């Protein structure tokens, strides 16, 4: 999928200065301290390891007490900040299309017993073939993708999933809000190609497509290899009963049920060798009144889409490649779209580079914050800092290390742009006022114990809602080919 990097403004410093002024207006309480905290995170030498370390950066002219007080008692107009971020140019495809990716990352806090609203987060890579649940705060992030040999994305929105939230509903509301803000900002106009939303297997693609059906959006998600979909119901009626709503089964694990594909594309790639894509049109899941569809009134809808099977010769890691199943919300796409679908899905993994940049370099999850509201406040400050890096991308000088290769401006990584942000900051202006002289408080007298310990909170987990005397269902015999029909 060929994508053109966002076009820089005539003077990048002018666009950066305009965003910094608008960002300052979004800080409604303790604005000066919060604004300089973001500048300190952008201008610090090396990765951000702690909040108190940012008080030693020259751009932060206040003490460490003011830093923590601003995060705990400051205020950010998040709604206005969302609008300001949506107004920044986003990457577009060659045909003017916007490709959005959504994923959840966690702010882990296994020992943070005094932090409320923690839930069990699914973590990967903490052992050989081991996935464990770690308490923390999950955050849903929506970004706009670009292609090429680049690790850049354009984060547009972030929301924390509170205990009891339905991830599908929250994600649909989040995407709806992002799409509407992009339309309001003029990023999408009638006649432009539909936006694409790309997600991994943890999301219910048909459900997202149903909830976003009134927007110019197409949904692309990966499906598990044990799913079963249905074809369209036959036109001819057999018998006198009610006409069927579903046709024959399409079992992912049974090639005999596939039939001939409606479209086939073969592409030679540098990393994966030969990529073969087969597509079957007009397939839908057979929905039941369970999980997210429990509260749906009336007849359940039939949500048709296209199933895409991607197979490659090799993987860059050397592991054995496995087939990838994708579901596309367009029931009958063109052959050119089928050739772009799998490429758009592979670009979705660029969001992992953004997670790594926010956590390991910008220090997003480094602070030991107790209040979830303070964590949300710091999250949006980091997102605003990353947006400033996007605006400064074409204007900063490459301050490369002696062992690094020279790179053109369009090939600079976010970390290298951050390295030269300090030299551009003077041209972008600083709306924060100078600090007033003050003295630190006396604090707790030496030797006196804390008689107001913080409240300890339990981790929220999903529990069964069945009564205690509900009889258990008998165990079924093992099925050699487990199937998911929902």
Coordinates of C-alpha atoms in Angstrom, one line a residue:
X1 CA 0.0 0.0 0.0
X2 CA 1.7 3.2 -1.2
X3 CA 1.3 6.0 1.3
X4 CA 2.6 9.5 1.0
X5 CA 4.0 11.1 4.2
X6 CA 2.1 14.1 5.5
X7 CA 3.1 17.3 3.7
X8 CA 5.0 19.7 6.0
X9 CA 3.8 23.3 6.2
X10 CA 5.8 26.0 4.5
X11 CA 7.5 26.8 7.8
X12 CA 7.3 23.9 10.2
X13 CA 8.1 26.3 13.2
X14 CA 4.9 28.2 12.4
X15 CA 2.7 25.2 12.5
X16 CA 4.5 23.9 15.6
X17 CA 4.0 27.3 17.3
X18 CA 0.3 27.4 16.5
X19 CA -0.2 23.9 18.0
X20 CA 1.8 24.9 21.1
X21 CA -0.4 27.9 21.7
X22 CA -3.6 25.9 21.3
X23 CA -2.1 23.2 23.6
X24 CA -1.4 25.8 26.2
X25 CA -5.1 26.9 26.0
X26 CA -6.2 23.3 26.7
X27 CA -4.4 23.4 30.1
X28 CA -7.1 25.0 32.3
X29 CA -5.4 24.7 35.7
X30 CA -1.6 24.9 36.5
X31 CA -1.1 25.4 32.8
X32 CA 2.5 26.8 33.1
X33 CA 3.8 23.8 35.1
X34 CA 2.1 21.3 32.9
X35 CA 3.3 23.0 29.7
X36 CA 6.9 23.1 30.9
X37 CA 6.7 19.5 32.0
X38 CA 5.9 18.5 28.4
X39 CA 8.9 20.6 27.2
X40 CA 11.1 18.9 29.7
X41 CA 10.0 15.5 28.4
X42 CA 10.8 16.7 24.8
X43 CA 14.2 18.2 25.6
X44 CA 15.6 15.8 28.1
X45 CA 18.8 14.1 27.3
X46 CA 18.1 10.4 26.9
X47 CA 15.0 8.5 27.8
X48 CA 12.7 9.7 30.6
X49 CA 13.2 7.5 33.6
X50 CA 11.2 9.4 36.3
X51 CA 9.1 12.5 36.7
X52 CA 11.4 14.0 39.3
X53 CA 14.3 13.8 36.9
X54 CA 12.4 16.1 34.5
X55 CA 12.6 18.9 37.1
X56 CA 16.4 19.0 36.5
X57 CA 16.0 19.7 32.8
X58 CA 16.7 23.3 31.9
X59 CA 13.4 23.8 30.2
X60 CA 11.6 23.1 33.4
X61 CA 12.0 26.2 35.5
X62 CA 10.0 25.0 38.5
X63 CA 10.7 22.7 41.4
X64 CA 9.8 19.1 41.7
X65 CA 7.0 19.8 44.1
X66 CA 5.3 22.0 41.5
X67 CA 5.7 19.1 39.0
X68 CA 3.8 16.6 41.1
X69 CA 1.2 19.1 42.2
X70 CA 0.5 20.0 38.5
X71 CA -0.2 16.3 37.6
X72 CA -2.3 15.7 40.7
X73 CA -4.3 18.9 40.8
X74 CA -4.0 20.3 37.3
X75 CA -6.7 20.2 34.7
X76 CA -6.6 19.4 30.9
X77 CA -9.4 20.2 28.6
X78 CA -9.2 16.8 26.8
X79 CA -12.1 17.5 24.5
X80 CA -10.4 20.6 23.1
X81 CA -7.1 18.8 22.9
X82 CA -8.6 16.0 20.9
X83 CA -9.9 18.6 18.4
X84 CA -6.4 20.2 18.2
X85 CA -4.7 16.9 17.6
X86 CA -7.3 15.9 14.9
X87 CA -6.5 19.2 13.1
X88 CA -2.8 18.2 12.5
X89 CA -2.3 16.7 9.1
X90 CA -2.4 12.9 9.1
X91 CA -0.7 10.4 6.7
X92 CA -2.7 9.5 3.7
X93 CA -2.6 6.8 1.1
X94 CA -1.8 7.4 -2.5
X95 CA -5.6 7.7 -3.3
X96 CA -6.1 10.1 -0.3
X97 CA -7.3 7.4 2.1
X98 CA -6.8 7.6 5.8
X99 CA -5.9 4.3 7.5
X100 CA -6.6 4.0 11.3
X101 CA -5.3 1.4 13.6
X102 CA -6.6 0.6 17.1
X103 CA -5.0 -1.4 19.8
X104 CA -4.8 -1.7 23.6
X105 CA -1.6 -1.3 25.6
X106 CA -1.3 -1.5 29.4
X107 CA 0.2 0.6 32.1
X108 CA 1.3 -2.2 34.3
X109 CA 1.3 -1.9 38.1
X110 CA 1.5 -5.3 39.7
X111 CA 2.6 -3.9 43.1
X112 CA 0.5 -0.7 43.0
X113 CA -1.9 -1.8 45.7
X114 CA -3.0 1.7 46.5
X115 CA -4.0 2.5 42.9
X116 CA -7.8 2.1 42.2
X117 CA -9.5 0.8 39.0
X118 CA -6.8 -1.7 38.1
X119 CA -7.8 -4.6 36.0
X120 CA -6.0 -7.8 34.9
X121 CA -4.1 -7.1 31.7
X122 CA -3.1 -9.8 29.2
X123 CA 0.7 -9.6 28.7
X124 CA 3.0 -11.3 26.2
X125 CA 6.6 -12.2 26.1
X126 CA 7.2 -12.7 29.8
X127 CA 8.3 -16.3 29.3
X128 CA 8.6 -19.0 26.7
X129 CA 5.1 -19.5 25.3
X130 CA 3.7 -18.0 28.5
X131 CA 0.9 -15.4 28.7
X132 CA 0.0 -14.1 32.2
X133 CA -2.4 -11.6 33.6
X134 CA -0.8 -8.6 35.3
X135 CA -2.7 -5.9 37.1
X136 CA -2.6 -2.5 35.5
X137 CA -4.5 0.2 33.5
X138 CA -5.4 -0.7 29.9
X139 CA -5.5 2.1 27.4
X140 CA -7.0 2.0 23.9
X141 CA -5.0 4.0 21.3
X142 CA -6.2 5.1 17.8
X143 CA -3.5 6.1 15.4
X144 CA -3.2 6.9 11.7
X145 CA -0.8 4.8 9.8
X146 CA 1.8 5.6 7.1
X147 CA 3.9 3.2 5.1
X148 CA 7.4 2.9 3.9
X149 CA 10.5 2.2 5.9
X150 CA 9.4 4.3 8.8
X151 CA 8.4 3.9 12.5
X152 CA 6.1 6.9 12.5
X153 CA 2.4 6.9 13.2
X154 CA -0.1 9.7 14.1
X155 CA -1.8 9.1 17.5
X156 CA -5.2 10.7 17.5
X157 CA -6.9 9.5 20.7
X158 CA -6.4 7.5 23.8
X159 CA -8.8 6.3 26.4
X160 CA -8.5 4.2 29.5
X161 CA -10.7 1.2 29.9
X162 CA -12.3 1.3 33.3
X163 CA -13.5 -1.9 35.1
X164 CA -16.6 -3.2 33.6
X165 CA -16.2 -1.4 30.3
X166 CA -17.1 -3.4 27.1
X167 CA -14.0 -3.1 24.9
X168 CA -16.1 -3.3 21.7
X169 CA -18.5 -0.6 22.7
X170 CA -15.7 1.7 24.0
X171 CA -13.7 1.2 20.8
X172 CA -16.7 1.9 18.6
X173 CA -17.4 5.1 20.5
X174 CA -13.8 6.1 20.3
X175 CA -13.5 5.5 16.6
X176 CA -16.8 7.3 16.0
X177 CA -15.5 10.3 17.9
X178 CA -12.1 10.3 16.0
X179 CA -13.8 10.0 12.6
X180 CA -16.2 12.8 13.3
X181 CA -13.4 15.1 14.5
X182 CA -11.4 14.3 11.3
X183 CA -14.4 15.2 9.2
X184 CA -15.0 18.4 11.2
X185 CA -11.3 19.4 10.8
X186 CA -11.6 19.0 7.0
X187 CA -9.3 15.9 6.9
X188 CA -12.1 14.0 5.1
X189 CA -14.7 15.5 2.7
X190 CA -17.6 14.0 0.8
X191 CA -16.2 12.2 -2.3
X192 CA -13.0 11.1 -0.6
X193 CA -12.3 7.3 -0.3
X194 CA -13.6 5.7 2.9
X195 CA -11.4 5.5 5.9
X196 CA -10.0 2.1 6.8
X197 CA -9.9 0.8 10.4
X198 CA -7.4 -2.0 11.0
X199 CA -7.5 -4.2 14.2
X200 CA -6.1 -7.4 15.5
X201 CA -8.0 -10.6 16.4
X202 CA -9.0 -9.3 19.8
X203 CA -11.7 -7.1 18.3
X204 CA -15.1 -8.2 16.9
X205 CA -14.9 -7.0 13.3
X206 CA -18.6 -7.6 12.4
X207 CA -19.6 -5.8 15.6
X208 CA -17.5 -2.8 14.8
X209 CA -18.8 -2.7 11.3
X210 CA -22.4 -2.8 12.5
X211 CA -21.8 0.0 15.1
X212 CA -19.9 2.2 12.5
X213 CA -22.2 1.5 9.5
X214 CA -23.4 5.2 9.3
X215 CA -19.8 6.5 8.9
X216 CA -17.5 6.4 5.9
X217 CA -15.5 3.6 7.4
X218 CA -14.4 0.1 6.3
X219 CA -13.3 -2.4 9.0
X220 CA -10.5 -4.9 8.6
X221 CA -9.7 -7.3 11.4
X222 CA -7.8 -10.6 11.8
X223 CA -9.9 -13.7 12.7
X224 CA -8.9 -16.8 14.6
X225 CA -8.2 -19.9 12.5
X226 CA -11.1 -21.8 14.2
X227 CA -13.9 -19.6 13.1
X228 CA -17.0 -20.7 11.0
X229 CA -18.8 -18.3 8.8
X230 CA -21.9 -18.7 6.6
X231 CA -22.7 -18.0 3.0
X232 CA -25.7 -16.2 1.7
X233 CA -29.0 -18.1 1.9
X234 CA -30.1 -19.8 -1.3
X235 CA -32.7 -18.0 -3.4
X236 CA -34.8 -21.1 -4.1
X237 CA -37.0 -22.3 -1.3
X238 CA -37.2 -26.0 -0.4
X239 CA -40.2 -27.1 1.6
X240 CA -43.0 -25.1 3.2
X241 CA -41.2 -23.9 6.3
X242 CA -39.6 -20.5 7.1
X243 CA -37.0 -19.5 4.5
X244 CA -33.5 -19.9 5.7
X245 CA -31.4 -16.9 6.7
X246 CA -28.0 -18.6 6.3
X247 CA -26.4 -20.6 3.6
X248 CA -23.7 -23.3 3.8
X249 CA -20.8 -23.2 6.2
X250 CA -17.3 -21.8 5.5
X251 CA -15.0 -23.5 8.0
X252 CA -11.6 -22.0 8.3
X253 CA -10.1 -25.3 9.3
X254 CA -11.7 -27.3 6.6
X255 CA -10.5 -26.5 3.0
X256 CA -13.2 -28.7 1.6
X257 CA -15.8 -26.2 2.6
X258 CA -14.0 -23.2 1.0
X259 CA -14.8 -23.7 -2.7
X260 CA -13.1 -21.6 -5.4
X261 CA -12.0 -18.2 -4.3
X262 CA -13.6 -15.1 -5.9
X263 CA -10.3 -13.3 -6.2
X264 CA -6.6 -14.3 -6.1
X265 CA -3.6 -12.1 -6.0
X266 CA 0.1 -13.1 -5.9
X267 CA 2.8 -10.5 -4.9
X268 CA 6.6 -10.9 -4.7
X269 CA 7.8 -9.1 -1.5
X270 CA 11.3 -8.5 -0.2
X271 CA 10.6 -9.7 3.4
X272 CA 8.0 -12.4 3.0
X273 CA 8.8 -13.9 -0.4
X274 CA 5.7 -14.7 -2.5
X275 CA 2.5 -13.5 -0.8
X276 CA -0.6 -15.3 -2.0
X277 CA -4.0 -13.8 -1.2
X278 CA -7.3 -15.6 -1.7
X279 CA -10.6 -13.9 -1.1
X280 CA -14.2 -15.2 -0.7
X281 CA -17.0 -12.7 -0.9
X282 CA -20.3 -12.3 0.9
X283 CA -19.6 -14.3 4.1
X284 CA -21.1 -13.5 7.5
X285 CA -21.1 -14.9 11.0
X286 CA -24.2 -16.5 12.5
X287 CA -25.0 -14.2 15.4
X288 CA -26.7 -15.3 18.6
X289 CA -28.1 -13.4 21.5
X290 CA -24.9 -13.8 23.5
X291 CA -22.0 -11.6 24.6
X292 CA -22.3 -8.2 22.9
X293 CA -25.6 -9.0 21.2
X294 CA -27.4 -9.9 24.4
X295 CA -29.2 -6.5 24.6
X296 CA -30.0 -6.4 20.9
X297 CA -33.8 -6.3 20.3
X298 CA -35.4 -7.8 17.3
X299 CA -33.9 -10.0 14.6
X300 CA -30.1 -10.1 14.7
X301 CA -28.5 -8.5 11.6
X302 CA -26.6 -10.3 8.8
X303 CA -23.3 -8.6 8.5
X304 CA -21.7 -9.6 5.3
X305 CA -18.0 -9.2 4.5
X306 CA -15.1 -10.7 2.6
X307 CA -12.8 -13.3 4.0
X308 CA -9.1 -13.1 3.0
X309 CA -6.5 -15.8 3.5
X310 CA -2.9 -14.7 3.4
X311 CA 0.0 -17.1 3.0
X312 CA 3.7 -16.2 2.7
X313 CA 6.9 -18.2 2.0
X314 CA 8.9 -16.9 5.0
X315 CA 9.0 -14.6 7.9
X316 CA 11.8 -12.1 8.8
X317 CA 12.3 -13.8 12.1
X318 CA 12.9 -17.2 10.5
X319 CA 9.9 -18.8 12.1
X320 CA 7.5 -21.0 10.2
X321 CA 4.8 -18.8 8.6
X322 CA 1.2 -19.5 9.5
X323 CA -1.8 -18.6 7.4
X324 CA -3.5 -15.3 8.4
X325 CA -7.3 -15.0 8.1
X326 CA -8.7 -11.5 7.7
X327 CA -12.3 -10.2 7.6
X328 CA -13.1 -7.1 5.5
X329 CA -16.4 -5.3 5.9
X330 CA -17.0 -4.9 2.2
X331 CA -18.9 -7.9 0.8
X332 CA -17.6 -7.6 -2.7
X333 CA -14.4 -5.6 -3.0
X334 CA -12.5 -5.0 -6.2
X335 CA -9.3 -7.0 -7.1
X336 CA -7.2 -3.9 -6.4
X337 CA -8.6 -3.6 -2.9
X338 CA -8.0 -7.3 -2.2
X339 CA -4.3 -6.6 -3.1
X340 CA -4.1 -3.7 -0.6
X341 CA -6.0 -5.3 2.3
X342 CA -3.3 -7.6 3.5
X343 CA -0.6 -4.8 3.2
X344 CA -2.8 -2.5 5.3
X345 CA -3.0 -5.2 8.0
X346 CA 0.7 -5.7 8.1
X347 CA 1.2 -1.9 8.6
X348 CA -1.0 -2.2 11.7
X349 CA 2.0 -3.5 13.6
X350 CA 3.7 -0.1 13.3
X351 CA 1.6 0.9 16.3
X352 CA 4.0 -1.2 18.4
X353 CA 6.8 1.2 17.5
X354 CA 4.7 4.0 18.9
X355 CA 4.0 2.1 22.1
X356 CA 7.7 1.5 22.5
X357 CA 8.5 5.2 21.8
X358 CA 5.9 6.4 24.3
X359 CA 6.9 4.0 27.1
X360 CA 10.7 3.6 26.7
X361 CA 11.7 7.1 25.5
X362 CA 9.0 9.5 26.5
X363 CA 8.5 7.8 29.9
X364 CA 4.8 7.3 29.6
X365 CA 4.5 4.5 32.1
X366 CA 7.5 5.5 34.3
X367 CA 5.7 7.7 36.8
X368 CA 4.5 6.1 40.0
X369 CA 1.1 7.8 40.0
X370 CA -1.7 6.7 42.4
X371 CA -4.7 8.5 41.0
X372 CA -6.1 7.2 37.6
X373 CA -7.1 10.8 36.7
X374 CA -3.5 11.9 37.1
X375 CA -2.4 8.9 34.9
X376 CA -4.9 10.0 32.2
X377 CA -3.6 13.6 32.5
X378 CA 0.0 12.5 32.0
X379 CA -1.1 10.2 29.1
X380 CA -2.5 13.1 27.2
X381 CA 0.6 15.3 27.9
X382 CA 2.7 12.6 26.4
X383 CA 0.4 12.3 23.4
X384 CA 0.7 16.1 22.9
X385 CA 4.5 15.8 23.1
X386 CA 4.5 13.2 20.4
X387 CA 2.3 15.4 18.2
X388 CA 4.8 18.2 18.5
X389 CA 7.5 15.7 17.3
X390 CA 5.4 15.0 14.2
X391 CA 5.1 18.8 13.5
X392 CA 8.9 19.2 14.0
X393 CA 9.8 16.2 11.9
X394 CA 10.8 18.2 8.8
X395 CA 12.5 21.1 10.6
X396 CA 14.9 19.7 13.1
X397 CA 18.6 19.0 12.3
X398 CA 19.8 15.5 12.5
X399 CA 22.0 15.3 15.6
X400 CA 23.2 11.8 14.9
X401 CA 25.7 9.9 17.1
X402 CA 29.1 9.0 15.6
X403 CA 28.0 5.4 15.1
X404 CA 24.8 6.3 13.3
X405 CA 24.3 6.6 9.6
X406 CA 23.2 10.0 8.1
X407 CA 19.5 10.1 7.3
X408 CA 17.4 12.5 5.2
X409 CA 14.8 14.6 7.0
X410 CA 12.0 12.3 5.9
X411 CA 13.7 9.3 7.3
X412 CA 14.4 10.6 10.8
X413 CA 13.0 8.4 13.6
X414 CA 10.9 9.9 16.4
X415 CA 13.8 9.5 18.8
X416 CA 16.2 11.4 16.5
X417 CA 13.6 14.2 16.0
X418 CA 13.3 14.5 19.8
X419 CA 17.1 14.8 20.0
X420 CA 17.0 18.0 18.0
X421 CA 13.8 19.4 19.3
X422 CA 15.6 21.7 21.8
X423 CA 17.1 23.7 19.0
X424 CA 13.7 24.3 17.4
X425 CA 11.9 25.1 20.6
X426 CA 13.1 28.7 20.7
X427 CA 11.6 29.4 17.3
X428 CA 8.3 27.8 18.3
X429 CA 7.8 30.1 21.2
X430 CA 7.0 29.4 24.9
X431 CA 3.6 30.7 26.1
X432 CA 4.2 29.7 29.7
X433 CA 5.0 32.5 32.1
X434 CA 8.0 32.7 34.4
X435 CA 7.7 31.0 37.8
X436 CA 7.1 33.1 40.9
X437 CA 9.5 32.9 43.8
X438 CA 8.3 30.5 46.5
X439 CA 9.6 28.4 49.3
X440 CA 9.0 24.7 49.8
X441 CA 6.6 23.6 52.5
X442 CA 7.9 22.1 55.8
X443 CA 6.7 18.6 55.0
X444 CA 6.3 16.0 57.7
X445 CA 8.4 16.5 60.8
X446 CA 11.4 14.1 61.0
X447 CA 10.6 11.0 63.0
X448 CA 6.8 11.4 62.8
X449 CA 4.9 8.5 61.3
X450 CA 2.2 8.8 58.7
X451 CA -1.1 8.2 60.5
X452 CA -3.1 8.4 57.3
X453 CA -2.1 5.4 55.2
X454 CA -3.4 5.2 51.7
X455 CA -6.4 3.0 51.0
X456 CA -5.6 -0.3 49.3
X457 CA -7.7 -1.4 46.4
X458 CA -8.4 -4.9 45.0
X459 CA -7.9 -5.7 41.4
X460 CA -11.0 -6.0 39.3
X461 CA -11.6 -9.3 37.7
X462 CA -14.5 -10.8 35.7
X463 CA -16.6 -13.1 37.9
X464 CA -19.4 -15.4 37.1
X465 CA -23.0 -14.0 37.6
X466 CA -24.6 -17.4 38.0
X467 CA -26.1 -18.3 41.4
X468 CA -24.1 -20.5 43.7
X469 CA -26.6 -23.4 43.4
X470 CA -26.6 -23.5 39.6
X471 CA -25.8 -27.1 38.5
X472 CA -22.7 -27.6 36.4
X473 CA -23.1 -28.7 32.8
X474 CA -21.8 -32.2 31.9
X475 CA -18.5 -32.3 30.2
X476 CA -18.6 -32.9 26.5
X477 CA -16.3 -35.3 24.7
X478 CA -13.2 -33.7 23.1
X479 CA -13.7 -32.3 19.7
X480 CA -10.6 -32.7 17.4
X481 CA -11.6 -29.6 15.4
X482 CA -12.9 -26.9 17.8
X483 CA -15.0 -24.3 16.1
X484 CA -16.2 -20.8 17.0
X485 CA -19.5 -20.0 15.3
X486 CA -20.2 -16.6 17.0

